[in-house]
CSV table of C-alpha atoms in Angstrom, one decimal:
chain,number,residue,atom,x,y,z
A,1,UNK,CA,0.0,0.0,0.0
A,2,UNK,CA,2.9,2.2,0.8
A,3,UNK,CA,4.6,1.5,-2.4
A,4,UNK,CA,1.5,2.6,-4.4
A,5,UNK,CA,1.2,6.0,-2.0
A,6,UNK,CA,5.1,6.5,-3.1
A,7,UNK,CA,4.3,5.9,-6.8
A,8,UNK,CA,1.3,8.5,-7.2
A,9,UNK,CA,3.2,11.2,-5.0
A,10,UNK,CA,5.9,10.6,-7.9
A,11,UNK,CA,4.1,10.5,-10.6
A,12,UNK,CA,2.1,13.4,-9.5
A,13,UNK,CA,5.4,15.2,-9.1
A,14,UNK,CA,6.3,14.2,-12.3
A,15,UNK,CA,3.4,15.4,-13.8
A,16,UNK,CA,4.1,19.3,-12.3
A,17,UNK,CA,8.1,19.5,-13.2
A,18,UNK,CA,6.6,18.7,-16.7
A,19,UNK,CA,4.3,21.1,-16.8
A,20,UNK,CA,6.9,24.0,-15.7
A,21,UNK,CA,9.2,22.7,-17.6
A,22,UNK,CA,11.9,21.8,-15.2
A,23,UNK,CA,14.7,19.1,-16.1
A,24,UNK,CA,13.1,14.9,-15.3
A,25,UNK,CA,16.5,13.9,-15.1
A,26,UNK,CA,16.9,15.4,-11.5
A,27,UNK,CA,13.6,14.8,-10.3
A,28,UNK,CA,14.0,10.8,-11.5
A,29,UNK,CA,16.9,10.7,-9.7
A,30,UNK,CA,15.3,11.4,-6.4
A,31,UNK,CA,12.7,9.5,-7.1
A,32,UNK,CA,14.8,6.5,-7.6
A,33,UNK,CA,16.0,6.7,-4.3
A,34,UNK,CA,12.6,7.2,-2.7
A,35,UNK,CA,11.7,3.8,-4.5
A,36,UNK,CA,15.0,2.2,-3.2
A,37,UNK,CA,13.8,3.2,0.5
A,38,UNK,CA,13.0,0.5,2.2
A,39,UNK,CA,9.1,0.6,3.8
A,40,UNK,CA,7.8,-1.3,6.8
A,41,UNK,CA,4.7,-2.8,6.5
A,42,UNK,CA,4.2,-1.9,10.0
A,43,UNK,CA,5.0,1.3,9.1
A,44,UNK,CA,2.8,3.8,7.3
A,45,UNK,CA,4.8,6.9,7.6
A,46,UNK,CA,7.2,7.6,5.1
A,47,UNK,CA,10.8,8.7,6.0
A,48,UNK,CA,12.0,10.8,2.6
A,49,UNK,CA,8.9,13.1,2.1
A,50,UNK,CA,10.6,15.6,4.2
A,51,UNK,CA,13.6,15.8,2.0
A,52,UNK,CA,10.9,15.7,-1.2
A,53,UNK,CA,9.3,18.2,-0.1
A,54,UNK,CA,12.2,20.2,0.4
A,55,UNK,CA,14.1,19.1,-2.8
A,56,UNK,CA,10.6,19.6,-4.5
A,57,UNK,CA,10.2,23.7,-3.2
A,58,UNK,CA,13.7,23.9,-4.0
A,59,UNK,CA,13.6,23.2,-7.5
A,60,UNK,CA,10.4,25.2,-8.0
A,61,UNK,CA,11.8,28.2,-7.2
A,62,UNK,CA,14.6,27.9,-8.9
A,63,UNK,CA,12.7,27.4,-12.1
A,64,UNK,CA,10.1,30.2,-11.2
A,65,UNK,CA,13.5,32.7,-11.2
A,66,UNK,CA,15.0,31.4,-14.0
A,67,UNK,CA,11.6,32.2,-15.9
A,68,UNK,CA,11.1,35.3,-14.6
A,69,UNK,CA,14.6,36.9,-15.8
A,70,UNK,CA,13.9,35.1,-19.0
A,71,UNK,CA,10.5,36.7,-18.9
A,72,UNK,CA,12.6,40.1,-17.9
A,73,UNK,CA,15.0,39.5,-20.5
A,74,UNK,CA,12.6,39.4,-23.6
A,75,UNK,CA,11.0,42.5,-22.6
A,76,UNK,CA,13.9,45.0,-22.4
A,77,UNK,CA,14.7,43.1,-25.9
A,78,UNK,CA,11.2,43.8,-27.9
A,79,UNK,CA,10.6,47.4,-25.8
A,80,UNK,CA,13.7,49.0,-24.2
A,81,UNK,CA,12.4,52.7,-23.2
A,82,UNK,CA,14.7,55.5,-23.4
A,83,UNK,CA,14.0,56.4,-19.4
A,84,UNK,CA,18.0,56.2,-18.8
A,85,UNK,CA,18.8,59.4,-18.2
A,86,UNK,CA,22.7,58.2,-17.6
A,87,UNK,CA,22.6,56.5,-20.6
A,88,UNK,CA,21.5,58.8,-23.3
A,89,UNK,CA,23.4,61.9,-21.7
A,90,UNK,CA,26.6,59.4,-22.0
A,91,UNK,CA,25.4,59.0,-25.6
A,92,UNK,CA,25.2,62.7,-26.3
A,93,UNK,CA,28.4,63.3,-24.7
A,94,UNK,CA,30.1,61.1,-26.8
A,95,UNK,CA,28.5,62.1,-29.5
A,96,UNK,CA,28.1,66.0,-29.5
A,97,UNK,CA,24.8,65.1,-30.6
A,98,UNK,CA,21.8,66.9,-28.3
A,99,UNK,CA,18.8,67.2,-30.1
A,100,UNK,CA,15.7,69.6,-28.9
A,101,UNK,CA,13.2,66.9,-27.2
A,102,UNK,CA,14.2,63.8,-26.0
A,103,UNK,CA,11.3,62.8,-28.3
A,104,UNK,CA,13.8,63.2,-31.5
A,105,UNK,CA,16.0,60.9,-29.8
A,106,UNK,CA,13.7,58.1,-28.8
A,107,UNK,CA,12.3,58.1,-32.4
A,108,UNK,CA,15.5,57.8,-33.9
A,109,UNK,CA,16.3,54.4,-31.8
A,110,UNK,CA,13.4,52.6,-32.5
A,111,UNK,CA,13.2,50.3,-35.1
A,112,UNK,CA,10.3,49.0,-37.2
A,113,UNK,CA,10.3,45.4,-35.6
A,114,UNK,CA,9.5,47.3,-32.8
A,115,UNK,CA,5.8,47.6,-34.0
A,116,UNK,CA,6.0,51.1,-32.7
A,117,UNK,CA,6.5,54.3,-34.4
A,118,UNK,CA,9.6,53.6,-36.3
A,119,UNK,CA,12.4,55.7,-37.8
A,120,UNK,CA,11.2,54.7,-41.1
A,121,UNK,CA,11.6,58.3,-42.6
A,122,UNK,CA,15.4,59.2,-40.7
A,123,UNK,CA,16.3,55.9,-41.9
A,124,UNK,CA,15.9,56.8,-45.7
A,125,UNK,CA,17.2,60.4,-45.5
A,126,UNK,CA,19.7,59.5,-43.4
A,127,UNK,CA,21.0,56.9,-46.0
A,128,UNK,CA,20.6,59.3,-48.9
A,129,UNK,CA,22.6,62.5,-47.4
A,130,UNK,CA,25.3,59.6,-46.8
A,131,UNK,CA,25.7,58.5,-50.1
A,132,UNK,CA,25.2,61.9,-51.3
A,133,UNK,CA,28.5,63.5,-49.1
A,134,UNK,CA,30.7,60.1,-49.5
A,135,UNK,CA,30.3,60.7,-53.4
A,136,UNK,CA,30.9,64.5,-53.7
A,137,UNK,CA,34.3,63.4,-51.8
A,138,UNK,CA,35.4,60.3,-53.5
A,139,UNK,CA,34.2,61.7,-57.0
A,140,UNK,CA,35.9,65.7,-55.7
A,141,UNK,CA,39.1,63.9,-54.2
A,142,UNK,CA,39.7,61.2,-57.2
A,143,UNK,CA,38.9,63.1,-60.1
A,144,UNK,CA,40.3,60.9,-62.9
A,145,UNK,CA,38.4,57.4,-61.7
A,146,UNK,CA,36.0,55.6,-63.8
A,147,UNK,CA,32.1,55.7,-62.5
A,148,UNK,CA,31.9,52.2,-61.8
A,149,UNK,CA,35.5,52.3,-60.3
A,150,UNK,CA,34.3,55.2,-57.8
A,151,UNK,CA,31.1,53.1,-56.8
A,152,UNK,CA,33.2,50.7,-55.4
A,153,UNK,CA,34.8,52.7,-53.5
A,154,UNK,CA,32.0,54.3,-52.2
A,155,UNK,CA,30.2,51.3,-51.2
A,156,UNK,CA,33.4,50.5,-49.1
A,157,UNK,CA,32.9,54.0,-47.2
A,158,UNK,CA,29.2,52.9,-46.3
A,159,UNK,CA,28.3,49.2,-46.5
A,160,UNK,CA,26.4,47.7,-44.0
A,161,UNK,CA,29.2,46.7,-42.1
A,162,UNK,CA,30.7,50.1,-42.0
A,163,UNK,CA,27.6,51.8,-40.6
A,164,UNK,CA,27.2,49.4,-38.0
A,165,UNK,CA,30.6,49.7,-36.9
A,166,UNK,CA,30.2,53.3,-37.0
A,167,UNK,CA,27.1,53.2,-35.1
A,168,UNK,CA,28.3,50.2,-32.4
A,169,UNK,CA,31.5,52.7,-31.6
A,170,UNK,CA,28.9,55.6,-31.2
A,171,UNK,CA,27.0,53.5,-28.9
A,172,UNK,CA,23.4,53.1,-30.7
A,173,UNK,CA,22.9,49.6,-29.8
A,174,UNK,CA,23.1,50.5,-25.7
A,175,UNK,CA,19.6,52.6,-27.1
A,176,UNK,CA,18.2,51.0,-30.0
A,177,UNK,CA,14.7,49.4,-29.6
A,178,UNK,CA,13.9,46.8,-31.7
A,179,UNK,CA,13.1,42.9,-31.9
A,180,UNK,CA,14.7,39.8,-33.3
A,181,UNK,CA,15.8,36.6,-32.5
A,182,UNK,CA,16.9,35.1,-29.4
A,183,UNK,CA,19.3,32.6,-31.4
A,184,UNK,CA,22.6,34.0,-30.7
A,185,UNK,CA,24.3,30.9,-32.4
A,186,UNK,CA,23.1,32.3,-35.6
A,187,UNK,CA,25.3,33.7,-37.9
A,188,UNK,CA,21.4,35.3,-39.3
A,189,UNK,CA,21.2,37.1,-35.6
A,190,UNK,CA,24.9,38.7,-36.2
A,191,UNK,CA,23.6,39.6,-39.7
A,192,UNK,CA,20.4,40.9,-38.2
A,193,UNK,CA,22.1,42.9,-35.1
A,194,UNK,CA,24.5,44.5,-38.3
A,195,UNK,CA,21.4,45.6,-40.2
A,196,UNK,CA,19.6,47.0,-37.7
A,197,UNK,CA,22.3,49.0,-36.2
A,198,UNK,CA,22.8,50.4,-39.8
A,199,UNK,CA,19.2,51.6,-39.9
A,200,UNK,CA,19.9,53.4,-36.6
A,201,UNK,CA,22.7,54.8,-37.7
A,202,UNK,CA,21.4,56.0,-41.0
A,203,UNK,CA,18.3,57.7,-38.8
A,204,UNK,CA,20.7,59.1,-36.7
A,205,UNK,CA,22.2,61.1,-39.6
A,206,UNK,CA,18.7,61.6,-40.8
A,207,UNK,CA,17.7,63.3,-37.9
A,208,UNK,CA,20.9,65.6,-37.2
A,209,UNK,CA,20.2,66.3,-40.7
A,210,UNK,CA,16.5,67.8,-40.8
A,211,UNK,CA,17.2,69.3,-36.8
A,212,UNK,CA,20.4,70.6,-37.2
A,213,UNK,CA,21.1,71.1,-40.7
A,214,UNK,CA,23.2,70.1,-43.4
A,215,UNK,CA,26.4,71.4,-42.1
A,216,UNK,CA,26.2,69.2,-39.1
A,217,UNK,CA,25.6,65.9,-41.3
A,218,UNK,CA,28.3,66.7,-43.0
A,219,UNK,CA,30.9,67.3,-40.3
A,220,UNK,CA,29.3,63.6,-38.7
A,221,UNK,CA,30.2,62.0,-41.8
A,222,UNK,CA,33.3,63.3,-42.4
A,223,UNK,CA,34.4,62.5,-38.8
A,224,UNK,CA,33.0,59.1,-38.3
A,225,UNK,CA,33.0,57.9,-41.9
A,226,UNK,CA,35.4,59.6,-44.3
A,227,UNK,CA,38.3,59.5,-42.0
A,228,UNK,CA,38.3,55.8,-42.1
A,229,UNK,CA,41.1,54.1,-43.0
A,230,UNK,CA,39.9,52.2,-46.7
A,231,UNK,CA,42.5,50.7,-48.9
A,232,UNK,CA,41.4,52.4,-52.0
A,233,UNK,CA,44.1,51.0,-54.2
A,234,UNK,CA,43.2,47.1,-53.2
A,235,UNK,CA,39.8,48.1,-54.6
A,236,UNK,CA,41.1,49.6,-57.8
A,237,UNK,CA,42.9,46.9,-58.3
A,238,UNK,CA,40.5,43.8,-57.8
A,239,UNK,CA,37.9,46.2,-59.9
A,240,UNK,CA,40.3,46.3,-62.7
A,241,UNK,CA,40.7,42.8,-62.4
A,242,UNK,CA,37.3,41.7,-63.5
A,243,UNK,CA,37.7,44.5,-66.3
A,244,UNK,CA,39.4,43.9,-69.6
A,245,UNK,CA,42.8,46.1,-68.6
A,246,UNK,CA,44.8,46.1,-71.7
A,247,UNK,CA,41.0,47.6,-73.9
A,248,UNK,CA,40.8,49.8,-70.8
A,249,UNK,CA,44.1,50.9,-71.0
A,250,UNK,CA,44.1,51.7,-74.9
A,251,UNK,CA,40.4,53.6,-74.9
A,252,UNK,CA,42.2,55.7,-71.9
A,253,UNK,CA,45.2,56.7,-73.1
A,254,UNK,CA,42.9,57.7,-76.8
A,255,UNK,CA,40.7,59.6,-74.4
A,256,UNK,CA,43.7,61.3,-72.6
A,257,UNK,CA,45.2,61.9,-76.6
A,258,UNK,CA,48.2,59.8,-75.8
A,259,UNK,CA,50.2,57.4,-77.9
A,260,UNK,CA,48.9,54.1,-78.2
A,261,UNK,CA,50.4,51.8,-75.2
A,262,UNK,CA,53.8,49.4,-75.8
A,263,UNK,CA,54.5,46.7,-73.8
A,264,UNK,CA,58.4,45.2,-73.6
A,265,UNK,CA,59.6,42.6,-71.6
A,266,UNK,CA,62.5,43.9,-69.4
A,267,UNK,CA,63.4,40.8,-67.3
A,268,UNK,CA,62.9,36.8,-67.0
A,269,UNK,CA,64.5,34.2,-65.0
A,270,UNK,CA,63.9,30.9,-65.3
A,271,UNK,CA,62.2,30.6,-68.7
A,272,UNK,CA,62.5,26.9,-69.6
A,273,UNK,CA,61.7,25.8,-65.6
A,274,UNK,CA,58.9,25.5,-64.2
A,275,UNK,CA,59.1,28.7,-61.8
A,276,UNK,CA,59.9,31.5,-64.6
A,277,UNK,CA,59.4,35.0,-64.0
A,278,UNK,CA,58.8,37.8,-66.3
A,279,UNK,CA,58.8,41.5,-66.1
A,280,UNK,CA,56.8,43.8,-68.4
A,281,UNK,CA,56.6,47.1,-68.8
A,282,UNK,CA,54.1,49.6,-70.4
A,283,UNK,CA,55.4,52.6,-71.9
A,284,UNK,CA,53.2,55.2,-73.7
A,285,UNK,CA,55.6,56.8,-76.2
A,286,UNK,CA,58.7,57.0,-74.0
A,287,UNK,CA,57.0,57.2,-70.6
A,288,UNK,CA,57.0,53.8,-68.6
A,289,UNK,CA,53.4,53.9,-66.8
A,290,UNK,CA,53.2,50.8,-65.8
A,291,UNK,CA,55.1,47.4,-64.5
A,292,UNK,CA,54.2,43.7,-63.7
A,293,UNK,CA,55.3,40.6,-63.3
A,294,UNK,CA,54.7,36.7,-63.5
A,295,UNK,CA,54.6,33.3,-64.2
A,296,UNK,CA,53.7,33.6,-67.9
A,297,UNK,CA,54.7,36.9,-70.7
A,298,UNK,CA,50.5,37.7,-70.8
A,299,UNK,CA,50.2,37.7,-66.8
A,300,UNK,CA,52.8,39.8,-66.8
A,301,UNK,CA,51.6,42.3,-69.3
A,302,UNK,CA,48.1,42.4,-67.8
A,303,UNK,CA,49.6,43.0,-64.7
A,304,UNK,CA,51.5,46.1,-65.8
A,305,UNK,CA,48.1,47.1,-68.0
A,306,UNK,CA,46.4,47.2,-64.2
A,307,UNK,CA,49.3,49.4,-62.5
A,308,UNK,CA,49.1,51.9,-65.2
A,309,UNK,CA,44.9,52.5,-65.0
A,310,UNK,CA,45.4,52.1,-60.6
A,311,UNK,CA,48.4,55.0,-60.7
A,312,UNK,CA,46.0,56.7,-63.7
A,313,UNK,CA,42.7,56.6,-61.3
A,314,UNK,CA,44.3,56.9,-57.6
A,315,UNK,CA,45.5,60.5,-59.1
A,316,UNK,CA,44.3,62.6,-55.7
A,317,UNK,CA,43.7,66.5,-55.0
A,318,UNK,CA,44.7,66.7,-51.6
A,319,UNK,CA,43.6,69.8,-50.4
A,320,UNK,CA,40.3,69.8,-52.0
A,321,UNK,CA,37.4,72.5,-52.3
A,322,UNK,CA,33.8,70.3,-51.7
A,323,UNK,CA,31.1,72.0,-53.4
A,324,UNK,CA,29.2,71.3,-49.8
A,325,UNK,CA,31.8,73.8,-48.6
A,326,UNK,CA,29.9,77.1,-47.2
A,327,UNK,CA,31.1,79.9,-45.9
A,328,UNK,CA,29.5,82.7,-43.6
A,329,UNK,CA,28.9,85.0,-46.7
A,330,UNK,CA,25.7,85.1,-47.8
A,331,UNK,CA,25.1,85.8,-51.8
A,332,UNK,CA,23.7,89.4,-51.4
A,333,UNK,CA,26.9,90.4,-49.1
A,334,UNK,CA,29.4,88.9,-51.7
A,335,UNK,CA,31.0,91.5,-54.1
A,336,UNK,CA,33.4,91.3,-56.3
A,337,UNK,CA,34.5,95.3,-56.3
A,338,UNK,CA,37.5,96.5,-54.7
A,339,UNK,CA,35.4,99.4,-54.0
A,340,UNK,CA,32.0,99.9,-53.8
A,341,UNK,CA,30.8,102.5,-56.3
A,342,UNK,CA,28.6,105.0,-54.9
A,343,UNK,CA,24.8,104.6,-56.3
């Protein structure tokens, strides 16, 4: 009889760690050794329910706390509230950026998987005045490079990655509202964290934009983005690559009203082993504009073809004049007299 009052209390047990989802394992561990106690038949009381009982409170409580920071955990995820004072004057400090209402702010961090009133319309025009301010500069700074060549290059200055980066060492993410997945092995929940600390970042330019005017954009980008360090020439190069250099090379040097490019070997080792190396040059009438080597005479060549067009196209203006440059003169004061005539 005792056994059976044993087995129900179990299974009942059983049945409620099941239902809040706590571990069996444990539980069926204890219970094994309330089955391996050995019961008197004389005796109806039952020496383990005390440490049950105990074992059984324990564990419930332990699950009812781990739920509830779970519980806690998801909601500062889907709605984090920008009520931290500390934290959003630490972001302005570091920043510079202090907008008018805290309103602007909170608008600004929250994302559309949010489901609240998202930054929708920063997020656009802060992309655009991006792309518009990182092309005036590469196009401004690199005046000789092909369109397609300068896209590259621009992409590099504000890819996904970039703006994320930007925004993660601005400190967006501490503020951003938003929700995603709770999957942190997945490489898709890196990928998603990246995109939507891009879209912050974008309505973060958006917003200085429209509240503090396009001079302030501009000095954000230039600090945070344009002073990046971007191997410009690596680009070139692998850009030029999928291109057809030596066609490339000839239409430039027609459009620049050169002489048509020469190419002469001016070094090999090793031509009849299996590790030869040749060295080509590329003159254009008696100038040498280019040099490359390899394994074969046509490697070579095309590898001189590329260094002429990369020296051609990384041709910089350093001390450049952006048309975005404004000064305190407004168009009626601005005269071009030495002296004003009198009228």
């Amino acid at each position: 009889m005792n056994s059976l009052v044993v087995a129900s209390l179990i299974a009942s047990r059983s049945a409620v760690y099941s239902s809040r989802s706590i571990g069996t394992s444990t539980f069926c561990l204890a219970a094994s050794s309330i089955l391996a106690t050995r019961i008197s038949p004389t005796n109806t009381t039952i020496p383990c329910m005390p440490s049950l009982r105990n074992f059984s409170t324990s564990m419930i409580q332990s699950d009812l706390h781990s739920t509830t920071i779970a519980l806690e955990s998801d909601v500062s995820k889907d709605s984090k509230p920008l009520d931290n004072k500390a934290q959003v004057a630490a972001f302005s400090a570091r920043t510079g950026i202090l907008f008018d209402t805290p309103d602007i702010l909170s608008l600004v961090m929250t994302h559309k998987s949010a489901h609240l009133e998202s930054n929708d319309r920063y997020v656009y025009l802060g992309s655009t005045v991006l792309k518009t301010f990182v092309t005036e500069y590469v196009l401004a700074k690199y005046p000789l490079m092909q369109a397609d060549i300068a896209e590259r290059v621009i992409e590099a200055y504000i890819s996904t990655s970039v703006v994320a980066s930007v925004g993660q060492t601005l400190g967006v993410h501490l503020l951003m509202r938003w929700k995603g997945s709770t999957d942190a092995n997945s490489n898709a929940v890196s990928d998603g964290v990246n995109t939507v600390r891009a879209s912050v970042m974008h309505a973060l330019i958006g917003a200085v934009y429209q509240h503090k005017g396009p001079h302030a954009a501009r000095t954000l980008i230039h600090k945070h983005f344009l002073s990046r360090a971007t191997d410009v020439q690596s680009i070139v190069e692998a850009q030029l690559k999928m291109d057809k250099p030596r066609k490339l090379l000839a239409i430039t040097c027609k459009n620049l009203k050169k002489p048509k490019p020469i190419s002469r070997l001016l070094g090999e080792t090793g031509r009849l082993s299996s590790r030869s190396v040749f060295l080509v040059g590329v003159y254009c009438g008696i100038e040498k504009i280019g040099e490359g080597y390899g394994s074969s005479i046509k490697m070579a060549e095309q590898r001189a073809c590329i260094d002429a067009l990369s020296k051609h196209f990384l041709t910089q203006i350093k001390d450049i004049t952006l048309p975005s440059d404004t000064t305190t003169d407004s168009e009626e004061t601005t005269t071009f007299f030495e002296k004003l005539p009198e009228q």
